[in-house]
CSV table of C-alpha atoms in Angstrom, one decimal:
chain,number,residue,atom,x,y,z
A,1,UNK,CA,14.7,-0.2,15.2
A,2,UNK,CA,11.8,2.0,14.1
A,3,UNK,CA,9.7,0.4,11.5
A,4,UNK,CA,6.9,3.0,11.2
A,5,UNK,CA,7.7,5.8,8.7
A,6,UNK,CA,8.5,9.2,10.2
A,7,UNK,CA,6.4,10.9,7.5
A,8,UNK,CA,3.9,10.0,4.8
A,9,UNK,CA,3.5,12.4,1.9
A,10,UNK,CA,0.7,12.3,-0.6
A,11,UNK,CA,1.3,13.4,-4.2
A,12,UNK,CA,-2.3,13.6,-5.4
A,13,UNK,CA,-1.3,15.1,-8.8
A,14,UNK,CA,0.7,12.0,-9.7
A,15,UNK,CA,-1.2,9.4,-7.5
A,16,UNK,CA,1.9,8.6,-5.5
A,17,UNK,CA,2.6,8.1,-1.8
A,18,UNK,CA,6.1,8.8,-0.4
A,19,UNK,CA,6.8,6.8,2.8
A,20,UNK,CA,9.8,8.4,4.6
A,21,UNK,CA,11.8,6.7,7.3
A,22,UNK,CA,14.1,8.5,9.8
A,23,UNK,CA,17.2,7.0,8.2
A,24,UNK,CA,16.1,9.0,5.2
A,25,UNK,CA,15.1,6.0,3.2
A,26,UNK,CA,12.1,6.9,1.1
A,27,UNK,CA,9.8,4.5,-0.7
A,28,UNK,CA,7.6,6.0,-3.4
A,29,UNK,CA,4.7,3.9,-4.6
A,30,UNK,CA,1.9,4.5,-7.0
A,31,UNK,CA,-1.7,3.9,-6.0
A,32,UNK,CA,-1.8,1.1,-8.6
A,33,UNK,CA,1.3,-0.6,-7.2
A,34,UNK,CA,-0.2,-0.6,-3.8
A,35,UNK,CA,-3.4,-2.1,-5.0
A,36,UNK,CA,-1.6,-4.8,-7.0
A,37,UNK,CA,0.5,-5.6,-3.9
A,38,UNK,CA,-2.4,-5.9,-1.4
A,39,UNK,CA,-1.4,-8.4,1.3
A,40,UNK,CA,-4.9,-9.4,2.4
A,41,UNK,CA,-5.9,-13.0,2.5
A,42,UNK,CA,-8.2,-12.7,-0.5
A,43,UNK,CA,-5.6,-11.1,-2.8
A,44,UNK,CA,-2.9,-13.5,-1.6
A,45,UNK,CA,-5.1,-16.5,-2.2
A,46,UNK,CA,-5.8,-15.4,-5.8
A,47,UNK,CA,-2.1,-14.9,-6.4
A,48,UNK,CA,-1.1,-18.3,-4.9
A,49,UNK,CA,-3.9,-20.1,-7.0
A,50,UNK,CA,-2.9,-18.0,-10.0
A,51,UNK,CA,-6.6,-17.0,-10.4
A,52,UNK,CA,-7.3,-14.1,-12.8
A,53,UNK,CA,-7.6,-10.8,-10.9
A,54,UNK,CA,-9.6,-8.0,-12.4
A,55,UNK,CA,-8.4,-4.7,-11.1
A,56,UNK,CA,-9.9,-1.3,-12.0
A,57,UNK,CA,-7.4,0.8,-14.0
A,58,UNK,CA,-6.0,3.8,-12.3
A,59,UNK,CA,-7.4,3.0,-8.8
A,60,UNK,CA,-6.9,5.7,-6.2
A,61,UNK,CA,-6.1,5.6,-2.5
A,62,UNK,CA,-9.0,7.2,-0.8
A,63,UNK,CA,-8.0,6.7,2.8
A,64,UNK,CA,-4.9,5.5,4.8
A,65,UNK,CA,-5.4,4.5,8.4
A,66,UNK,CA,-2.4,3.8,10.7
A,67,UNK,CA,-3.0,0.4,12.5
A,68,UNK,CA,0.2,0.5,14.7
A,69,UNK,CA,2.2,-2.2,12.8
A,70,UNK,CA,1.0,-1.0,9.4
A,71,UNK,CA,-1.5,0.9,7.4
A,72,UNK,CA,-5.0,0.0,6.3
A,73,UNK,CA,-5.2,1.4,2.7
A,74,UNK,CA,-8.7,1.9,1.3
A,75,UNK,CA,-9.0,2.1,-2.5
A,76,UNK,CA,-11.5,3.7,-4.9
A,77,UNK,CA,-12.6,0.3,-6.1
A,78,UNK,CA,-14.0,-0.4,-2.7
A,79,UNK,CA,-11.2,-2.7,-1.5
A,80,UNK,CA,-10.2,-2.0,2.1
A,81,UNK,CA,-9.3,-5.3,3.6
A,82,UNK,CA,-5.5,-5.2,3.4
A,83,UNK,CA,-3.3,-4.1,6.2
A,84,UNK,CA,0.1,-3.3,4.8
A,85,UNK,CA,2.8,-3.9,7.5
A,86,UNK,CA,5.3,-1.0,7.6
A,87,UNK,CA,8.2,-3.4,7.0
A,88,UNK,CA,6.3,-4.8,3.9
A,89,UNK,CA,6.0,-1.2,2.5
A,90,UNK,CA,9.6,-0.4,3.4
A,91,UNK,CA,10.8,-3.5,1.5
A,92,UNK,CA,8.8,-2.7,-1.6
A,93,UNK,CA,11.4,-0.4,-3.0
């Protein structure tokens, strides 16, 4: 079973990223959705402890780096610690 998407399409006009898998499943996520769903230890800790999280409005993805099992997504607010596993992204629909 392939977990990595076969294509990633960036819609810069609408700040969306389309993750396309070979089985034709497509997951479309906004930059804000991705930032709010960051799976890094810092963000997970804050969610678990129900600590207030201050996010910049209308954050943008500035870089996406494939890390084999997932993608490191770097945001315009400087946050770049989260590795988003491909299966995590695929299940975000």
